[in-house]
Amino acid sequence: MMRFLLLFSRQGKLRLQKWFTPITEREKKKIIRDMTTLVLARQPRSCNFLQWKDLKIIYKRYASLYFCLAVENQENELLALEVIHRYVELLDKYFGNVCELDIIFNFEKAYFILDEFLMGGEIQETSKQMVNRSIEASDMLQEDDSSEWYEVELFG
Amino acid sequence: MSPSVPLQEMIRAIRSARTQCEERGVIQRECAAIRAQFRQSDNGGRSHNLAKLLYVHMLGYPAHFGQMECVRMIASPRYSEKRVGYLGAMMLLDEKQDASLLITNSIKNDLSHSNQYVQSLALCTLACMGSAEMCRDLAPEIDRLLQSSNSYIKKKAALCAVHIVRKVQDLGELFVPAARSLLSEKNHGVLHGAVVLITQLCERNPETLKRFRKVCLVWFFLQTVPDLVQIMKGLIISGYSPEHDVSGISDPFLQVRILRLLRILGRNSESASDAMNDLLAQVATNTDSTKTVGNAVLYETVLTVLDIKSESGLRVLAVNILGRFLLNSDRNIRYIAMTSLQKIVGTDHNAVQRHRGTIVDCLKDQDASVKRRALELSLALVSASNIRSMIKELLLFLSSCPPELKAQATSGIFIAAERYAPSKRWHIDTILHVLTTAGGDVRDETVPNLIHLITSASELHCYTVHKLYRALLTDISQQSLVQVACWCIGEYGDLLLKGECQETEPVQVSEDDVLDALETVLQSHMSSSATRGFALTATMKLSTRITDNVDRIRSIVSIYGSCIDVELQQRAVEYNALFKKYDHMRAAVLERMPLIEKNNSGNANGEATRETLTETNSSRTAQEERVPPPPQQQPAKQTYDLLDLLGGASEPLQQSPAAQTLPIITSSSAGGDLLDLLGGLEPTPGPVTPAPSATVYEKDGVTLTLSCEQQSDSSLAVTLTATNASQSDISGFTLQAAVPKSVQLNMNAPSRDSLPAQGAAQLTQLVMLNNPNKVNLKMRIRISYTRQGSAFQDMVQVDSLPGLGAAGHT
């Protein structure tokens, strides 16, 4: 099972956090600090896997964002790399050439996409097309439902 | 009041703030506006207000005032509001918050909503933050959804069921039939969910199962093995499927999950393992390993093969795949290869030995993670036949080793050298080499161990003392090395002065040179107090071994009679006395030490636990967590005084009481046998008796037991254990303690804060007490917890702690 997924920039600013187990706010802050320190200290061409407490940390850098995924000890690290890559592909398809700014200004969309791909610490859907279709349908449902005002703010 | 800025404008405003202070100002204004908006009735802008709050929360600012708004928005009929409301619930609420209970009803309603996207929101939120109560409440609903015809909902319901089973293990039985039938689905998402659910059901904690007298479901799901094999075959053989293809592999995520489930099912079953053999061989040979994806599937296959009862041909294939991984240019692949080889180095030792060369090469890799794995694996691969070459490589590694690995490396080398040393001389050389390279990171008992080794190698005394003398001249900063060198020079100084030695080039050493060296150590600011002690005693011992400069020794010793360091002062004064009043005894007192008997048993000092040699590799973290009991200095001092008069100072005695962290081989404080002659003086912390415990509180099914352990003269470790034998779960269990005024109290964090029903788990909390004034020890404990929604509080007074006698005195 996956324990948490963090996205942060090269300066250590958090862009997305998804926790798959209940943790107190204080713990979360501590973990975020630890992760950013650990990952940002790594050399450019080093191994993508770390051991931290009793979890395996898999991280990958995409442009200016670090994707950091923590899994339990019996998980397959190489597959975790693929999970991160799949999420990036989904974001890319949705936003069209996604960059960090997209995720900053549309963070709630990033969460909605994540919630269609992963759930309860496990992969929910293995087909890219299915995830994309679900997101599009949900967005349309939201559009039908809302007034003009939303269209401007949330889809801007 | 300034109008609230739309979400993206707010984000822009925050980002353009140039200082932290400015940013805080913008955010405070925004939060104030949001709070005001929340208080108003539905104004159409609710969801984007909440979205703004969530952004602010992500930046790290407090957002708890949004919790009730989330609850309200989830109940709204509008999809847009529900969506953001549920997102807010997942971010701001967790099962520990009270507000989370309020959304149970909304979730229940939404689970039967007509629109599947609304249902999916509810399922997602339940799987993310559903508490045990919510899970129990909604489990039948989830089971119903598992049997619906909508595959979109089915796959989500499956993962929701996984969460439920994780939270409330005994609900697993409810989902068994549905899980079984889901395996015949065609939809990959549903299949994946079904495989994960079955895996979870099979992995349920056996302890919990026993308590509820439930059956382990592995035997039930063994019947699914043929189906799983069929599905896998379909994935491997079938043609290109664009929907699930990843670089030529068809749905690698599903393949890996199926392989993992097969691993669990085949672990203890011969027949299941047989059924999978062909499939595993097929996957292992046919999977394309040029991309990470392929390697991920191969990796999982290898792990499965090595874990089930596979035939030997398949095992060889698996280890060969790992060998190929080791040669891969990708660091990640090499890392996981070594991790896997570490798991099987015990069972398939020879197979792993074949790859020793590559593994040793990985020691030189730049990457810290790879280095660590290579070190662990190399240490596991050392054997009698390759000891010389392996230690050579490891010593090379030690010189360029990153600091966090040094301690592990040194202790590993020592263990290996101890086990397989081809000759004593080699052994001594190796230890000396380690001490010169990484003397600062070796364990405390290295010094007594080395001294023991040297005394037992009587033919090498000459060689050893020459080597150590030379090492001393070059560098006096490595304390362990200096200590051993001083001791040796003291003992075997006469051999050093004789000058001839077969094994090293002869060098003329005069008495003055030797005394100069020892004096340098004595006066250097780099020397620790213990080291100076060694040096002073060595100087003293030389008084019987040299002829000309006895006066010099006398003067050195008398100078230290007024040293600030009490230890040195005491020694110097005693030695002075030896010169003046007991000169006739001096030769006898300072003669050569006899061979010290080393106590090899694990429980030498009466300590409760010791790690074995094989576990040392993986025990680095345990090493850091282990708290050494405070050293008993007093008895040690007494015995030291007695020893001094009887038969030569034994300096190692000073070191060992303090060195309680994971000793590899415990040496009783050197001279232990001499102590036995004196009549059983205990130089080390008193024997540990099993801690007596007493039940101090029992009410409503909640039991609290207390056990004490005397750590030292005034400190006491009290362990509180709580169990819940009632029918309902307890959450928020906290203990508070009060003690009499002069006693100091330190409470460690409890092991958990909830107590599941029927004693499924127990809670322990360690309390450290310090009672320097030796007052009568009493303790008042307040217990508070929540059960079935209502809070309970109770207080109990403990007048006498068990194991301390009626008066509570130590």
PDB file of N, CA, C and O in Angstrom, chain B residues 622-674:
ATOM      1  N   ALA B 622      18.299  -0.358  15.324  1.00  0.00           N
ATOM      2  CA  ALA B 622      18.048  -0.858  16.680  1.00  0.00           C
ATOM      3  C   ALA B 622      19.166  -0.407  17.596  1.00  0.00           C
ATOM      4  O   ALA B 622      18.956  -0.057  18.737  1.00  0.00           O
ATOM      5  N   GLN B 623      20.348  -0.390  17.054  1.00  0.00           N
ATOM      6  CA  GLN B 623      21.508   0.042  17.839  1.00  0.00           C
ATOM      7  C   GLN B 623      21.321   1.469  18.330  1.00  0.00           C
ATOM      8  O   GLN B 623      21.585   1.784  19.454  1.00  0.00           O
ATOM      9  N   GLU B 624      20.839   2.315  17.439  1.00  0.00           N
ATOM     10  CA  GLU B 624      20.675   3.697  17.850  1.00  0.00           C
ATOM     11  C   GLU B 624      19.575   3.858  18.887  1.00  0.00           C
ATOM     12  O   GLU B 624      19.634   4.709  19.729  1.00  0.00           O
ATOM     13  N   GLU B 625      18.548   3.007  18.789  1.00  0.00           N
ATOM     14  CA  GLU B 625      17.430   3.175  19.707  1.00  0.00           C
ATOM     15  C   GLU B 625      17.713   2.589  21.085  1.00  0.00           C
ATOM     16  O   GLU B 625      17.118   2.982  22.052  1.00  0.00           O
ATOM     17  N   ARG B 626      18.611   1.643  21.162  1.00  0.00           N
ATOM     18  CA  ARG B 626      18.860   0.963  22.429  1.00  0.00           C
ATOM     19  C   ARG B 626      19.479   1.948  23.403  1.00  0.00           C
ATOM     20  O   ARG B 626      20.450   2.603  23.111  1.00  0.00           O
ATOM     21  N   VAL B 627      18.894   2.035  24.576  1.00  0.00           N
ATOM     22  CA  VAL B 627      19.436   2.980  25.547  1.00  0.00           C
ATOM     23  C   VAL B 627      20.367   2.233  26.481  1.00  0.00           C
ATOM     24  O   VAL B 627      19.946   1.308  27.147  1.00  0.00           O
ATOM     25  N   PRO B 628      21.617   2.603  26.597  1.00  0.00           N
ATOM     26  CA  PRO B 628      22.507   1.870  27.500  1.00  0.00           C
ATOM     27  C   PRO B 628      22.148   2.180  28.938  1.00  0.00           C
ATOM     28  O   PRO B 628      21.897   3.336  29.269  1.00  0.00           O
ATOM     29  N   PRO B 629      22.052   1.172  29.783  1.00  0.00           N
ATOM     30  CA  PRO B 629      21.778   1.453  31.199  1.00  0.00           C
ATOM     31  C   PRO B 629      22.942   2.228  31.794  1.00  0.00           C
ATOM     32  O   PRO B 629      24.068   2.046  31.374  1.00  0.00           O
ATOM     33  N   PRO B 630      22.671   3.093  32.738  1.00  0.00           N
ATOM     34  CA  PRO B 630      23.751   3.942  33.263  1.00  0.00           C
ATOM     35  C   PRO B 630      24.854   3.090  33.880  1.00  0.00           C
ATOM     36  O   PRO B 630      24.566   2.104  34.537  1.00  0.00           O
ATOM     37  N   PRO B 631      26.063   3.429  33.645  1.00  0.00           N
ATOM     38  CA  PRO B 631      27.158   2.588  34.146  1.00  0.00           C
ATOM     39  C   PRO B 631      27.246   2.641  35.653  1.00  0.00           C
ATOM     40  O   PRO B 631      26.990   3.671  36.262  1.00  0.00           O
ATOM     41  N   GLN B 632      27.573   1.547  36.240  1.00  0.00           N
ATOM     42  CA  GLN B 632      27.732   1.485  37.672  1.00  0.00           C
ATOM     43  C   GLN B 632      29.172   1.794  37.984  1.00  0.00           C
ATOM     44  O   GLN B 632      30.026   0.949  37.897  1.00  0.00           O
ATOM     45  N   GLN B 633      29.438   3.029  38.308  1.00  0.00           N
ATOM     46  CA  GLN B 633      30.844   3.371  38.518  1.00  0.00           C
ATOM     47  C   GLN B 633      31.337   2.921  39.878  1.00  0.00           C
ATOM     48  O   GLN B 633      32.467   2.538  40.030  1.00  0.00           O
ATOM     49  N   GLN B 634      30.482   2.976  40.882  1.00  0.00           N
ATOM     50  CA  GLN B 634      30.974   2.722  42.236  1.00  0.00           C
ATOM     51  C   GLN B 634      31.589   1.342  42.429  1.00  0.00           C
ATOM     52  O   GLN B 634      32.726   1.246  42.816  1.00  0.00           O
ATOM     53  N   PRO B 635      30.836   0.284  42.169  1.00  0.00           N
ATOM     54  CA  PRO B 635      31.440  -1.032  42.401  1.00  0.00           C
ATOM     55  C   PRO B 635      32.712  -1.197  41.582  1.00  0.00           C
ATOM     56  O   PRO B 635      33.669  -1.800  42.010  1.00  0.00           O
ATOM     57  N   ALA B 636      32.708  -0.607  40.380  1.00  0.00           N
ATOM     58  CA  ALA B 636      33.888  -0.769  39.528  1.00  0.00           C
ATOM     59  C   ALA B 636      35.088  -0.164  40.201  1.00  0.00           C
ATOM     60  O   ALA B 636      36.182  -0.712  40.195  1.00  0.00           O
ATOM     61  N   LYS B 637      34.896   0.965  40.812  1.00  0.00           N
ATOM     62  CA  LYS B 637      35.985   1.648  41.484  1.00  0.00           C
ATOM     63  C   LYS B 637      36.534   0.772  42.609  1.00  0.00           C
ATOM     64  O   LYS B 637      37.723   0.616  42.771  1.00  0.00           O
ATOM     65  N   GLN B 638      35.599   0.217  43.371  1.00  0.00           N
ATOM     66  CA  GLN B 638      36.055  -0.594  44.509  1.00  0.00           C
ATOM     67  C   GLN B 638      36.912  -1.740  44.043  1.00  0.00           C
ATOM     68  O   GLN B 638      37.968  -2.000  44.560  1.00  0.00           O
ATOM     69  N   THR B 639      36.422  -2.444  43.025  1.00  0.00           N
ATOM     70  CA  THR B 639      37.182  -3.616  42.585  1.00  0.00           C
ATOM     71  C   THR B 639      38.505  -3.184  42.019  1.00  0.00           C
ATOM     72  O   THR B 639      39.506  -3.856  42.141  1.00  0.00           O
ATOM     73  N   TYR B 640      38.501  -2.035  41.383  1.00  0.00           N
ATOM     74  CA  TYR B 640      39.740  -1.561  40.780  1.00  0.00           C
ATOM     75  C   TYR B 640      40.792  -1.372  41.860  1.00  0.00           C
ATOM     76  O   TYR B 640      41.935  -1.742  41.716  1.00  0.00           O
ATOM     77  N   ASP B 641      40.359  -0.791  42.970  1.00  0.00           N
ATOM     78  CA  ASP B 641      41.330  -0.574  44.040  1.00  0.00           C
ATOM     79  C   ASP B 641      41.904  -1.893  44.516  1.00  0.00           C
ATOM     80  O   ASP B 641      43.095  -2.024  44.754  1.00  0.00           O
ATOM     81  N   LEU B 642      41.030  -2.861  44.681  1.00  0.00           N
ATOM     82  CA  LEU B 642      41.496  -4.145  45.171  1.00  0.00           C
ATOM     83  C   LEU B 642      42.434  -4.796  44.175  1.00  0.00           C
ATOM     84  O   LEU B 642      43.443  -5.368  44.515  1.00  0.00           O
ATOM     85  N   LEU B 643      42.070  -4.678  42.926  1.00  0.00           N
ATOM     86  CA  LEU B 643      42.878  -5.297  41.887  1.00  0.00           C
ATOM     87  C   LEU B 643      44.265  -4.711  41.878  1.00  0.00           C
ATOM     88  O   LEU B 643      45.258  -5.367  41.650  1.00  0.00           O
ATOM     89  N   ASP B 644      44.285  -3.414  42.089  1.00  0.00           N
ATOM     90  CA  ASP B 644      45.552  -2.726  42.004  1.00  0.00           C
ATOM     91  C   ASP B 644      46.574  -3.320  42.958  1.00  0.00           C
ATOM     92  O   ASP B 644      47.735  -3.452  42.645  1.00  0.00           O
ATOM     93  N   LEU B 645      46.083  -3.694  44.135  1.00  0.00           N
ATOM     94  CA  LEU B 645      47.026  -4.225  45.094  1.00  0.00           C
ATOM     95  C   LEU B 645      47.388  -5.665  44.805  1.00  0.00           C
ATOM     96  O   LEU B 645      48.400  -6.152  45.239  1.00  0.00           O
ATOM     97  N   LEU B 646      46.524  -6.326  44.059  1.00  0.00           N
ATOM     98  CA  LEU B 646      46.719  -7.761  43.919  1.00  0.00           C
ATOM     99  C   LEU B 646      47.445  -8.195  42.669  1.00  0.00           C
ATOM    100  O   LEU B 646      48.249  -9.079  42.690  1.00  0.00           O
ATOM    101  N   GLY B 647      47.088  -7.593  41.543  1.00  0.00           N
ATOM    102  CA  GLY B 647      47.712  -8.176  40.359  1.00  0.00           C
ATOM    103  C   GLY B 647      47.626  -7.353  39.096  1.00  0.00           C
ATOM    104  O   GLY B 647      47.071  -7.791  38.120  1.00  0.00           O
ATOM    105  N   GLY B 648      48.141  -6.174  39.091  1.00  0.00           N
ATOM    106  CA  GLY B 648      48.202  -5.424  37.840  1.00  0.00           C
ATOM    107  C   GLY B 648      46.884  -4.755  37.535  1.00  0.00           C
ATOM    108  O   GLY B 648      45.830  -5.348  37.675  1.00  0.00           O
ATOM    109  N   ALA B 649      46.971  -3.498  37.150  1.00  0.00           N
ATOM    110  CA  ALA B 649      45.759  -2.759  36.839  1.00  0.00           C
ATOM    111  C   ALA B 649      45.131  -3.328  35.585  1.00  0.00           C
ATOM    112  O   ALA B 649      45.842  -3.715  34.653  1.00  0.00           O
ATOM    113  N   SER B 650      43.846  -3.394  35.577  1.00  0.00           N
ATOM    114  CA  SER B 650      43.207  -3.839  34.330  1.00  0.00           C
ATOM    115  C   SER B 650      42.380  -2.689  33.808  1.00  0.00           C
ATOM    116  O   SER B 650      41.273  -2.439  34.225  1.00  0.00           O
ATOM    117  N   GLU B 651      42.963  -1.976  32.893  1.00  0.00           N
ATOM    118  CA  GLU B 651      42.291  -0.787  32.380  1.00  0.00           C
ATOM    119  C   GLU B 651      40.983  -1.077  31.677  1.00  0.00           C
ATOM    120  O   GLU B 651      40.056  -0.319  31.784  1.00  0.00           O
ATOM    121  N   PRO B 652      40.875  -2.187  31.001  1.00  0.00           N
ATOM    122  CA  PRO B 652      39.622  -2.436  30.288  1.00  0.00           C
ATOM    123  C   PRO B 652      38.412  -2.367  31.210  1.00  0.00           C
ATOM    124  O   PRO B 652      37.321  -2.105  30.787  1.00  0.00           O
ATOM    125  N   LEU B 653      38.638  -2.583  32.502  1.00  0.00           N
ATOM    126  CA  LEU B 653      37.522  -2.536  33.442  1.00  0.00           C
ATOM    127  C   LEU B 653      36.819  -1.194  33.363  1.00  0.00           C
ATOM    128  O   LEU B 653      35.632  -1.080  33.504  1.00  0.00           O
ATOM    129  N   GLN B 654      37.577  -0.136  33.104  1.00  0.00           N
ATOM    130  CA  GLN B 654      36.976   1.190  33.030  1.00  0.00           C
ATOM    131  C   GLN B 654      36.018   1.295  31.870  1.00  0.00           C
ATOM    132  O   GLN B 654      35.028   1.956  31.954  1.00  0.00           O
ATOM    133  N   GLN B 655      36.361   0.644  30.769  1.00  0.00           N
ATOM    134  CA  GLN B 655      35.568   0.837  29.567  1.00  0.00           C
ATOM    135  C   GLN B 655      34.284   0.049  29.572  1.00  0.00           C
ATOM    136  O   GLN B 655      33.255   0.554  29.225  1.00  0.00           O
ATOM    137  N   SER B 656      34.351  -1.212  29.975  1.00  0.00           N
ATOM    138  CA  SER B 656      33.184  -2.058  29.692  1.00  0.00           C
ATOM    139  C   SER B 656      31.894  -1.703  30.417  1.00  0.00           C
ATOM    140  O   SER B 656      30.854  -1.872  29.850  1.00  0.00           O
ATOM    141  N   PRO B 657      31.897  -1.182  31.627  1.00  0.00           N
ATOM    142  CA  PRO B 657      30.580  -0.871  32.179  1.00  0.00           C
ATOM    143  C   PRO B 657      29.796   0.088  31.301  1.00  0.00           C
ATOM    144  O   PRO B 657      28.598   0.034  31.231  1.00  0.00           O
ATOM    145  N   ALA B 658      30.489   0.969  30.644  1.00  0.00           N
ATOM    146  CA  ALA B 658      29.771   1.950  29.841  1.00  0.00           C
ATOM    147  C   ALA B 658      29.330   1.384  28.509  1.00  0.00           C
ATOM    148  O   ALA B 658      28.406   1.856  27.897  1.00  0.00           O
ATOM    149  N   ALA B 659      30.007   0.366  28.056  1.00  0.00           N
ATOM    150  CA  ALA B 659      29.720  -0.104  26.706  1.00  0.00           C
ATOM    151  C   ALA B 659      28.651  -1.173  26.700  1.00  0.00           C
ATOM    152  O   ALA B 659      28.944  -2.341  26.692  1.00  0.00           O
ATOM    153  N   GLN B 660      27.414  -0.772  26.712  1.00  0.00           N
ATOM    154  CA  GLN B 660      26.368  -1.781  26.712  1.00  0.00           C
ATOM    155  C   GLN B 660      25.645  -1.858  25.379  1.00  0.00           C
ATOM    156  O   GLN B 660      24.765  -2.653  25.210  1.00  0.00           O
ATOM    157  N   THR B 661      25.966  -1.025  24.432  1.00  0.00           N
ATOM    158  CA  THR B 661      25.241  -1.074  23.174  1.00  0.00           C
ATOM    159  C   THR B 661      25.715  -2.230  22.328  1.00  0.00           C
ATOM    160  O   THR B 661      26.838  -2.277  21.892  1.00  0.00           O
ATOM    161  N   LEU B 662      24.838  -3.165  22.081  1.00  0.00           N
ATOM    162  CA  LEU B 662      25.052  -4.274  21.170  1.00  0.00           C
ATOM    163  C   LEU B 662      26.491  -4.785  21.105  1.00  0.00           C
ATOM    164  O   LEU B 662      27.114  -4.707  20.060  1.00  0.00           O
ATOM    165  N   PRO B 663      27.035  -5.288  22.164  1.00  0.00           N
ATOM    166  CA  PRO B 663      28.393  -5.822  22.035  1.00  0.00           C
ATOM    167  C   PRO B 663      28.368  -7.053  21.157  1.00  0.00           C
ATOM    168  O   PRO B 663      27.421  -7.817  21.194  1.00  0.00           O
ATOM    169  N   ILE B 664      29.374  -7.218  20.335  1.00  0.00           N
ATOM    170  CA  ILE B 664      29.398  -8.367  19.455  1.00  0.00           C
ATOM    171  C   ILE B 664      29.724  -9.600  20.280  1.00  0.00           C
ATOM    172  O   ILE B 664      29.051 -10.600  20.261  1.00  0.00           O
ATOM    173  N   ILE B 665      30.804  -9.517  21.011  1.00  0.00           N
ATOM    174  CA  ILE B 665      31.132 -10.579  21.947  1.00  0.00           C
ATOM    175  C   ILE B 665      31.271  -9.907  23.292  1.00  0.00           C
ATOM    176  O   ILE B 665      32.057  -8.989  23.439  1.00  0.00           O
ATOM    177  N   THR B 666      30.519 -10.343  24.249  1.00  0.00           N
ATOM    178  CA  THR B 666      30.633  -9.633  25.514  1.00  0.00           C
ATOM    179  C   THR B 666      31.831 -10.125  26.270  1.00  0.00           C
ATOM    180  O   THR B 666      31.960 -11.303  26.538  1.00  0.00           O
ATOM    181  N   SER B 667      32.696  -9.237  26.642  1.00  0.00           N
ATOM    182  CA  SER B 667      33.775  -9.655  27.531  1.00  0.00           C
ATOM    183  C   SER B 667      33.336  -9.248  28.907  1.00  0.00           C
ATOM    184  O   SER B 667      32.882  -8.138  29.120  1.00  0.00           O
ATOM    185  N   SER B 668      33.424 -10.108  29.825  1.00  0.00           N
ATOM    186  CA  SER B 668      33.172  -9.704  31.196  1.00  0.00           C
ATOM    187  C   SER B 668      34.259  -8.696  31.427  1.00  0.00           C
ATOM    188  O   SER B 668      35.306  -8.789  30.820  1.00  0.00           O
ATOM    189  N   SER B 669      34.034  -7.738  32.266  1.00  0.00           N
ATOM    190  CA  SER B 669      35.079  -6.735  32.469  1.00  0.00           C
ATOM    191  C   SER B 669      36.356  -7.513  32.707  1.00  0.00           C
ATOM    192  O   SER B 669      36.408  -8.384  33.547  1.00  0.00           O
ATOM    193  N   ALA B 670      37.333  -7.183  31.965  1.00  0.00           N
ATOM    194  CA  ALA B 670      38.553  -7.983  31.966  1.00  0.00           C
ATOM    195  C   ALA B 670      39.050  -8.173  33.379  1.00  0.00           C
ATOM    196  O   ALA B 670      39.018  -7.258  34.184  1.00  0.00           O
ATOM    197  N   GLY B 671      39.443  -9.362  33.722  1.00  0.00           N
ATOM    198  CA  GLY B 671      39.812  -9.587  35.105  1.00  0.00           C
ATOM    199  C   GLY B 671      38.639 -10.114  35.888  1.00  0.00           C
ATOM    200  O   GLY B 671      38.653 -10.164  37.106  1.00  0.00           O
ATOM    201  N   GLY B 672      37.607 -10.511  35.146  1.00  0.00           N
ATOM    202  CA  GLY B 672      36.425 -11.041  35.818  1.00  0.00           C
ATOM    203  C   GLY B 672      36.758 -12.224  36.680  1.00  0.00           C
ATOM    204  O   GLY B 672      36.221 -12.408  37.766  1.00  0.00           O
ATOM    205  N   ASP B 673      37.675 -13.035  36.200  1.00  0.00           N
ATOM    206  CA  ASP B 673      38.025 -14.214  36.989  1.00  0.00           C
ATOM    207  C   ASP B 673      38.749 -13.829  38.255  1.00  0.00           C
ATOM    208  O   ASP B 673      38.578 -14.455  39.291  1.00  0.00           O
ATOM    209  N   LEU B 674      39.552 -12.785  38.167  1.00  0.00           N
ATOM    210  CA  LEU B 674      40.225 -12.326  39.377  1.00  0.00           C
ATOM    211  C   LEU B 674      39.191 -11.891  40.393  1.00  0.00           C
ATOM    212  O   LEU B 674      39.313 -12.118  41.580  1.00  0.00           O
TER     213      LEU B 674
END
